[in-house]
Short mmCIF file of N, CA and C in Angstrom, two decimals:
data_model
loop_
_atom_site.label_atom_id
_atom_site.label_comp_id
_atom_site.label_asym_id
_atom_site.label_seq_id
_atom_site.Cartn_x
_atom_site.Cartn_y
_atom_site.Cartn_z
N MET V 281 0.85 -1.18 0.00
CA MET V 281 0.00 0.00 0.00
C MET V 281 0.89 1.24 0.00
N ASN V 282 0.63 2.13 -0.93
CA ASN V 282 1.34 3.40 -1.01
C ASN V 282 0.33 4.53 -0.87
N ILE V 283 0.60 5.45 0.05
CA ILE V 283 -0.31 6.53 0.37
C ILE V 283 0.35 7.87 0.06
N LEU V 284 -0.40 8.75 -0.60
CA LEU V 284 0.05 10.11 -0.84
C LEU V 284 -0.68 11.02 0.14
N VAL V 285 0.07 11.80 0.90
CA VAL V 285 -0.49 12.76 1.84
C VAL V 285 -0.36 14.15 1.21
N ILE V 286 -1.51 14.76 0.95
CA ILE V 286 -1.55 16.07 0.31
C ILE V 286 -2.04 17.11 1.31
N ASN V 287 -1.32 18.20 1.40
CA ASN V 287 -1.71 19.31 2.27
C ASN V 287 -1.80 20.59 1.45
N GLY V 288 -2.88 21.32 1.67
CA GLY V 288 -3.15 22.53 0.92
C GLY V 288 -2.59 23.78 1.55
N PRO V 289 -3.19 24.92 1.21
CA PRO V 289 -2.64 26.21 1.58
C PRO V 289 -2.51 26.43 3.08
N ASN V 290 -1.42 27.04 3.43
CA ASN V 290 -1.08 27.48 4.79
C ASN V 290 -0.69 26.36 5.73
N LEU V 291 -0.77 25.10 5.29
CA LEU V 291 -0.36 24.02 6.19
C LEU V 291 1.16 23.98 6.35
N ASN V 292 1.88 24.59 5.43
CA ASN V 292 3.32 24.75 5.59
C ASN V 292 3.64 25.72 6.74
N MET V 293 2.64 26.44 7.23
CA MET V 293 2.81 27.41 8.31
C MET V 293 2.43 26.84 9.68
N LEU V 294 2.23 25.53 9.75
CA LEU V 294 1.92 24.92 11.04
C LEU V 294 2.99 25.29 12.06
N GLY V 295 2.55 25.53 13.28
CA GLY V 295 3.45 25.95 14.34
C GLY V 295 3.51 27.47 14.48
N ILE V 296 3.18 28.15 13.39
CA ILE V 296 3.17 29.62 13.38
C ILE V 296 1.74 30.12 13.28
N ARG V 297 0.97 29.52 12.38
CA ARG V 297 -0.39 29.97 12.10
C ARG V 297 -1.36 29.55 13.21
N GLU V 298 -1.99 30.51 13.81
CA GLU V 298 -3.05 30.28 14.81
C GLU V 298 -2.76 29.07 15.71
N PRO V 299 -1.70 29.14 16.50
CA PRO V 299 -1.34 27.99 17.34
C PRO V 299 -2.43 27.60 18.34
N ASN V 300 -3.32 28.52 18.66
CA ASN V 300 -4.44 28.18 19.55
C ASN V 300 -5.41 27.22 18.87
N ILE V 301 -5.40 27.15 17.55
CA ILE V 301 -6.27 26.23 16.81
C ILE V 301 -5.47 25.02 16.32
N TYR V 302 -4.28 25.27 15.76
CA TYR V 302 -3.52 24.22 15.08
C TYR V 302 -2.33 23.68 15.88
N GLY V 303 -2.04 24.29 17.02
CA GLY V 303 -0.94 23.83 17.86
C GLY V 303 0.39 24.44 17.46
N ARG V 304 1.42 24.05 18.17
CA ARG V 304 2.77 24.61 17.94
C ARG V 304 3.68 23.68 17.14
N ALA V 305 3.24 22.47 16.88
CA ALA V 305 4.05 21.54 16.09
C ALA V 305 4.09 22.02 14.64
N THR V 306 5.20 21.74 13.97
CA THR V 306 5.43 22.23 12.61
C THR V 306 5.00 21.22 11.55
N TYR V 307 5.06 21.66 10.31
CA TYR V 307 4.78 20.77 9.19
C TYR V 307 5.80 19.62 9.16
N ALA V 308 7.05 19.93 9.46
CA ALA V 308 8.08 18.87 9.53
C ALA V 308 7.74 17.86 10.62
N ASP V 309 7.22 18.34 11.75
CA ASP V 309 6.79 17.43 12.82
C ASP V 309 5.66 16.52 12.35
N LEU V 310 4.72 17.10 11.61
CA LEU V 310 3.61 16.31 11.07
C LEU V 310 4.12 15.22 10.15
N CYS V 311 5.00 15.58 9.23
CA CYS V 311 5.53 14.59 8.29
C CYS V 311 6.30 13.49 9.01
N ALA V 312 7.06 13.85 10.03
CA ALA V 312 7.82 12.85 10.80
C ALA V 312 6.87 11.89 11.52
N LEU V 313 5.79 12.40 12.09
CA LEU V 313 4.80 11.57 12.76
C LEU V 313 4.16 10.58 11.78
N ILE V 314 3.80 11.07 10.61
CA ILE V 314 3.18 10.22 9.59
C ILE V 314 4.16 9.16 9.10
N LYS V 315 5.41 9.56 8.85
CA LYS V 315 6.43 8.59 8.40
C LYS V 315 6.62 7.48 9.42
N ALA V 316 6.68 7.84 10.70
CA ALA V 316 6.86 6.83 11.75
C ALA V 316 5.69 5.86 11.78
N GLU V 317 4.49 6.37 11.62
CA GLU V 317 3.31 5.49 11.61
C GLU V 317 3.31 4.61 10.37
N ALA V 318 3.73 5.16 9.23
CA ALA V 318 3.79 4.36 8.00
C ALA V 318 4.75 3.19 8.16
N VAL V 319 5.87 3.42 8.81
CA VAL V 319 6.83 2.35 9.05
C VAL V 319 6.18 1.26 9.91
N LYS V 320 5.49 1.67 10.98
CA LYS V 320 4.80 0.69 11.85
C LYS V 320 3.76 -0.10 11.08
N MET V 321 3.08 0.56 10.17
CA MET V 321 2.00 -0.08 9.40
C MET V 321 2.53 -0.88 8.21
N GLY V 322 3.78 -0.65 7.83
CA GLY V 322 4.34 -1.33 6.68
C GLY V 322 3.81 -0.79 5.36
N VAL V 323 3.54 0.51 5.30
CA VAL V 323 3.05 1.13 4.08
C VAL V 323 4.02 2.21 3.63
N GLY V 324 4.00 2.49 2.33
CA GLY V 324 4.79 3.59 1.80
C GLY V 324 4.01 4.89 1.92
N VAL V 325 4.73 5.97 2.10
CA VAL V 325 4.07 7.27 2.21
C VAL V 325 4.93 8.33 1.52
N ASP V 326 4.24 9.23 0.85
CA ASP V 326 4.91 10.37 0.21
C ASP V 326 4.08 11.61 0.52
N PHE V 327 4.71 12.78 0.41
CA PHE V 327 4.06 14.03 0.82
C PHE V 327 4.06 15.04 -0.31
N PHE V 328 3.01 15.85 -0.32
CA PHE V 328 2.94 16.99 -1.24
C PHE V 328 2.20 18.10 -0.54
N GLN V 329 2.76 19.31 -0.58
CA GLN V 329 2.09 20.49 -0.02
C GLN V 329 2.22 21.62 -1.01
N SER V 330 1.12 22.34 -1.19
CA SER V 330 1.16 23.53 -2.04
C SER V 330 0.10 24.52 -1.59
N ASN V 331 0.39 25.77 -1.85
CA ASN V 331 -0.58 26.84 -1.61
C ASN V 331 -1.39 27.15 -2.86
N HIS V 332 -1.16 26.39 -3.93
CA HIS V 332 -1.77 26.67 -5.23
C HIS V 332 -2.72 25.54 -5.65
N GLU V 333 -3.93 25.92 -5.96
CA GLU V 333 -4.98 24.95 -6.28
C GLU V 333 -4.60 24.05 -7.45
N GLY V 334 -4.08 24.62 -8.52
CA GLY V 334 -3.72 23.82 -9.69
C GLY V 334 -2.64 22.79 -9.39
N ASP V 335 -1.69 23.16 -8.53
CA ASP V 335 -0.64 22.20 -8.14
C ASP V 335 -1.25 21.02 -7.38
N LEU V 336 -2.25 21.30 -6.56
CA LEU V 336 -2.92 20.22 -5.82
C LEU V 336 -3.69 19.31 -6.78
N VAL V 337 -4.34 19.89 -7.78
CA VAL V 337 -5.03 19.09 -8.80
C VAL V 337 -4.01 18.22 -9.53
N ASP V 338 -2.86 18.81 -9.91
CA ASP V 338 -1.82 18.04 -10.59
C ASP V 338 -1.32 16.89 -9.72
N ALA V 339 -1.18 17.11 -8.42
CA ALA V 339 -0.71 16.06 -7.51
C ALA V 339 -1.72 14.92 -7.44
N ILE V 340 -2.99 15.25 -7.38
CA ILE V 340 -4.04 14.22 -7.36
C ILE V 340 -4.02 13.43 -8.66
N GLN V 341 -3.98 14.13 -9.78
CA GLN V 341 -3.95 13.44 -11.07
C GLN V 341 -2.68 12.60 -11.21
N GLY V 342 -1.56 13.10 -10.72
CA GLY V 342 -0.30 12.38 -10.80
C GLY V 342 -0.23 11.15 -9.92
N ALA V 343 -1.16 11.04 -8.99
CA ALA V 343 -1.21 9.88 -8.10
C ALA V 343 -1.75 8.64 -8.80
N LEU V 344 -2.45 8.84 -9.91
CA LEU V 344 -3.06 7.72 -10.63
C LEU V 344 -1.99 6.73 -11.09
N GLY V 345 -2.15 5.47 -10.70
CA GLY V 345 -1.21 4.43 -11.07
C GLY V 345 0.02 4.36 -10.19
N ARG V 346 0.15 5.31 -9.26
CA ARG V 346 1.32 5.35 -8.39
C ARG V 346 0.98 5.13 -6.92
N PHE V 347 -0.24 5.52 -6.53
CA PHE V 347 -0.65 5.44 -5.13
C PHE V 347 -1.97 4.70 -5.01
N ASP V 348 -2.11 4.00 -3.87
CA ASP V 348 -3.32 3.22 -3.59
C ASP V 348 -4.34 4.01 -2.78
N GLY V 349 -3.90 5.09 -2.16
CA GLY V 349 -4.79 5.91 -1.35
C GLY V 349 -4.23 7.30 -1.20
N ILE V 350 -5.13 8.24 -0.93
CA ILE V 350 -4.75 9.64 -0.71
C ILE V 350 -5.34 10.10 0.62
N VAL V 351 -4.52 10.75 1.40
CA VAL V 351 -4.97 11.49 2.58
C VAL V 351 -4.82 12.96 2.20
N ILE V 352 -5.91 13.71 2.29
CA ILE V 352 -5.84 15.11 1.87
C ILE V 352 -6.44 16.05 2.89
N ASN V 353 -5.66 17.09 3.20
CA ASN V 353 -6.16 18.23 3.95
C ASN V 353 -6.11 19.40 2.98
N PRO V 354 -7.24 19.72 2.36
CA PRO V 354 -7.23 20.75 1.34
C PRO V 354 -7.13 22.17 1.89
N GLY V 355 -7.08 22.33 3.22
CA GLY V 355 -7.05 23.66 3.80
C GLY V 355 -8.27 24.44 3.35
N ALA V 356 -8.09 25.71 3.06
CA ALA V 356 -9.21 26.57 2.68
C ALA V 356 -9.89 26.13 1.39
N TYR V 357 -9.18 25.38 0.54
CA TYR V 357 -9.81 24.89 -0.69
C TYR V 357 -10.92 23.88 -0.42
N THR V 358 -10.98 23.36 0.78
CA THR V 358 -12.09 22.49 1.18
C THR V 358 -13.41 23.17 0.87
N HIS V 359 -13.47 24.46 1.14
CA HIS V 359 -14.73 25.20 1.12
C HIS V 359 -15.00 25.91 -0.21
N THR V 360 -14.06 25.78 -1.16
CA THR V 360 -14.20 26.55 -2.40
C THR V 360 -13.93 25.76 -3.68
N SER V 361 -13.25 24.63 -3.60
CA SER V 361 -12.70 24.03 -4.81
C SER V 361 -13.50 22.86 -5.37
N VAL V 362 -14.21 23.13 -6.43
CA VAL V 362 -14.84 22.07 -7.20
C VAL V 362 -13.77 21.33 -8.01
N ALA V 363 -12.68 22.03 -8.35
CA ALA V 363 -11.59 21.41 -9.11
C ALA V 363 -10.96 20.25 -8.34
N LEU V 364 -10.76 20.40 -7.04
CA LEU V 364 -10.21 19.29 -6.25
C LEU V 364 -11.20 18.14 -6.18
N LEU V 365 -12.47 18.45 -6.00
CA LEU V 365 -13.51 17.42 -6.02
C LEU V 365 -13.46 16.65 -7.33
N ASP V 366 -13.43 17.36 -8.44
CA ASP V 366 -13.43 16.71 -9.75
C ASP V 366 -12.17 15.87 -9.96
N ALA V 367 -11.03 16.32 -9.46
CA ALA V 367 -9.78 15.57 -9.61
C ALA V 367 -9.85 14.25 -8.84
N VAL V 368 -10.36 14.28 -7.62
CA VAL V 368 -10.49 13.06 -6.82
C VAL V 368 -11.47 12.10 -7.50
N LYS V 369 -12.57 12.63 -7.99
CA LYS V 369 -13.54 11.79 -8.70
C LYS V 369 -12.91 11.18 -9.95
N ALA V 370 -12.11 11.96 -10.67
CA ALA V 370 -11.51 11.50 -11.92
C ALA V 370 -10.56 10.34 -11.71
N VAL V 371 -9.71 10.42 -10.69
CA VAL V 371 -8.69 9.37 -10.51
C VAL V 371 -9.26 8.12 -9.85
N GLY V 372 -10.33 8.27 -9.07
CA GLY V 372 -10.95 7.11 -8.44
C GLY V 372 -10.11 6.44 -7.37
N ILE V 373 -9.14 7.13 -6.82
CA ILE V 373 -8.29 6.58 -5.76
C ILE V 373 -8.99 6.82 -4.42
N PRO V 374 -9.11 5.79 -3.58
CA PRO V 374 -9.72 6.02 -2.26
C PRO V 374 -9.03 7.17 -1.55
N THR V 375 -9.83 8.12 -1.09
CA THR V 375 -9.31 9.35 -0.50
C THR V 375 -10.01 9.65 0.81
N VAL V 376 -9.23 10.04 1.81
CA VAL V 376 -9.78 10.44 3.10
C VAL V 376 -9.45 11.91 3.32
N GLU V 377 -10.48 12.68 3.61
CA GLU V 377 -10.35 14.10 3.92
C GLU V 377 -10.00 14.24 5.40
N VAL V 378 -9.00 15.10 5.68
CA VAL V 378 -8.55 15.31 7.07
C VAL V 378 -8.53 16.80 7.38
N HIS V 379 -8.94 17.12 8.61
CA HIS V 379 -8.82 18.48 9.12
C HIS V 379 -8.28 18.41 10.54
N ILE V 380 -7.27 19.21 10.83
CA ILE V 380 -6.66 19.23 12.15
C ILE V 380 -7.67 19.71 13.19
N SER V 381 -8.37 20.78 12.87
CA SER V 381 -9.43 21.27 13.74
C SER V 381 -10.76 20.67 13.26
N ASP V 382 -11.83 21.01 13.93
CA ASP V 382 -13.15 20.57 13.48
C ASP V 382 -13.84 21.77 12.83
N PRO V 383 -13.88 21.79 11.49
CA PRO V 383 -14.46 22.94 10.81
C PRO V 383 -15.93 23.21 11.19
N ASP V 384 -16.62 22.18 11.63
CA ASP V 384 -18.04 22.34 12.00
C ASP V 384 -18.23 23.17 13.26
N THR V 385 -17.16 23.40 14.01
CA THR V 385 -17.25 24.20 15.23
C THR V 385 -16.69 25.61 15.03
N ARG V 386 -16.37 25.93 13.79
CA ARG V 386 -15.76 27.23 13.48
C ARG V 386 -16.72 28.10 12.68
N GLU V 387 -16.21 29.00 11.88
CA GLU V 387 -17.07 29.89 11.11
C GLU V 387 -18.02 29.11 10.22
N GLU V 388 -19.16 29.73 9.94
CA GLU V 388 -20.21 29.06 9.17
C GLU V 388 -19.70 28.57 7.80
N PHE V 389 -18.91 29.38 7.11
CA PHE V 389 -18.45 29.00 5.77
C PHE V 389 -17.56 27.76 5.78
N ARG V 390 -16.94 27.45 6.92
CA ARG V 390 -16.06 26.28 7.00
C ARG V 390 -16.83 24.96 7.09
N LYS V 391 -18.12 25.04 7.26
CA LYS V 391 -18.94 23.82 7.35
C LYS V 391 -19.20 23.20 5.97
N ILE V 392 -18.88 23.93 4.90
CA ILE V 392 -19.05 23.44 3.54
C ILE V 392 -17.78 22.71 3.11
N SER V 393 -17.92 21.50 2.59
CA SER V 393 -16.79 20.77 2.04
C SER V 393 -17.20 20.18 0.70
N TYR V 394 -16.62 20.71 -0.37
CA TYR V 394 -16.89 20.16 -1.69
C TYR V 394 -16.22 18.81 -1.88
N ILE V 395 -14.97 18.70 -1.45
CA ILE V 395 -14.19 17.48 -1.68
C ILE V 395 -14.80 16.27 -0.97
N ARG V 396 -15.50 16.51 0.11
CA ARG V 396 -16.10 15.42 0.90
C ARG V 396 -16.99 14.52 0.04
N LEU V 397 -17.59 15.10 -0.99
CA LEU V 397 -18.49 14.33 -1.85
C LEU V 397 -17.78 13.19 -2.57
N ALA V 398 -16.45 13.26 -2.71
CA ALA V 398 -15.69 12.22 -3.40
C ALA V 398 -14.83 11.38 -2.45
N CYS V 399 -14.91 11.65 -1.16
CA CYS V 399 -14.05 10.96 -0.19
C CYS V 399 -14.76 9.78 0.46
N THR V 400 -13.97 8.79 0.82
CA THR V 400 -14.53 7.61 1.49
C THR V 400 -14.80 7.88 2.96
N ALA V 401 -14.10 8.87 3.53
CA ALA V 401 -14.30 9.22 4.95
C ALA V 401 -13.75 10.61 5.19
N THR V 402 -14.17 11.19 6.30
CA THR V 402 -13.64 12.47 6.77
C THR V 402 -13.23 12.30 8.22
N VAL V 403 -12.05 12.82 8.55
CA VAL V 403 -11.54 12.81 9.92
C VAL V 403 -11.28 14.26 10.29
N LYS V 404 -11.89 14.70 11.38
CA LYS V 404 -11.73 16.11 11.76
C LYS V 404 -11.63 16.26 13.26
N GLY V 405 -10.87 17.26 13.67
CA GLY V 405 -10.77 17.61 15.08
C GLY V 405 -9.87 16.73 15.92
N LEU V 406 -9.05 15.89 15.30
CA LEU V 406 -8.15 15.01 16.06
C LEU V 406 -6.71 15.50 16.04
N GLY V 407 -6.49 16.72 15.57
CA GLY V 407 -5.13 17.22 15.47
C GLY V 407 -4.34 16.39 14.47
N PHE V 408 -3.03 16.28 14.68
CA PHE V 408 -2.18 15.50 13.78
C PHE V 408 -2.58 14.03 13.75
N ASP V 409 -3.15 13.53 14.84
CA ASP V 409 -3.56 12.12 14.89
C ASP V 409 -4.63 11.80 13.85
N GLY V 410 -5.31 12.82 13.35
CA GLY V 410 -6.30 12.60 12.30
C GLY V 410 -5.68 12.03 11.04
N TYR V 411 -4.45 12.42 10.74
CA TYR V 411 -3.76 11.87 9.58
C TYR V 411 -3.49 10.38 9.76
N LEU V 412 -3.12 10.01 10.97
CA LEU V 412 -2.84 8.59 11.25
C LEU V 412 -4.13 7.78 11.14
N ARG V 413 -5.21 8.33 11.67
CA ARG V 413 -6.52 7.67 11.57
C ARG V 413 -6.90 7.48 10.10
N ALA V 414 -6.66 8.50 9.29
CA ALA V 414 -6.96 8.42 7.86
C ALA V 414 -6.17 7.31 7.19
N MET V 415 -4.91 7.17 7.54
CA MET V 415 -4.08 6.10 6.97
C MET V 415 -4.64 4.74 7.33
N HIS V 416 -5.07 4.59 8.58
CA HIS V 416 -5.65 3.31 9.00
C HIS V 416 -6.97 3.03 8.29
N ILE V 417 -7.75 4.06 8.06
CA ILE V 417 -9.00 3.88 7.30
C ILE V 417 -8.68 3.37 5.91
N LEU V 418 -7.70 3.97 5.25
CA LEU V 418 -7.33 3.53 3.90
C LEU V 418 -6.84 2.09 3.88
N CYS V 419 -6.22 1.67 4.97
CA CYS V 419 -5.69 0.30 5.06
C CYS V 419 -6.72 -0.69 5.59
N GLY V 420 -7.94 -0.23 5.76
CA GLY V 420 -9.02 -1.12 6.17
C GLY V 420 -9.22 -1.24 7.67
N GLY V 421 -8.62 -0.33 8.43
CA GLY V 421 -8.74 -0.47 9.89
C GLY V 421 -9.38 0.67 10.61
#
């Protein structure tokens, strides 16, 4: 099993951006946590982060034939991007949507998720552990 972990805009700013919501751990800390869990699970993992919608679409499309599952935190594009929804639908790769915080407890506009329509599951409000949960979901657990 090979999993691609995709992170959208501003997730490269973890540890700096709104630490009261996202915590003080960095993006590098997140990647290290995921890598360690992947080793325990015996799965391959690769990472992609971009602040640009088209780059995220390209990463999803590029996963076809290379990855068995996608874990995606689209960031703010969760609430605006039909393009990401269409890309996930197009490739047909099992995808789990992840959010560090719980968008349903925040501003009203954050309760909308376009990409969710193409995802097998959504994990929200578990902090970095949500990514690990998403990996286990993809692996059938």
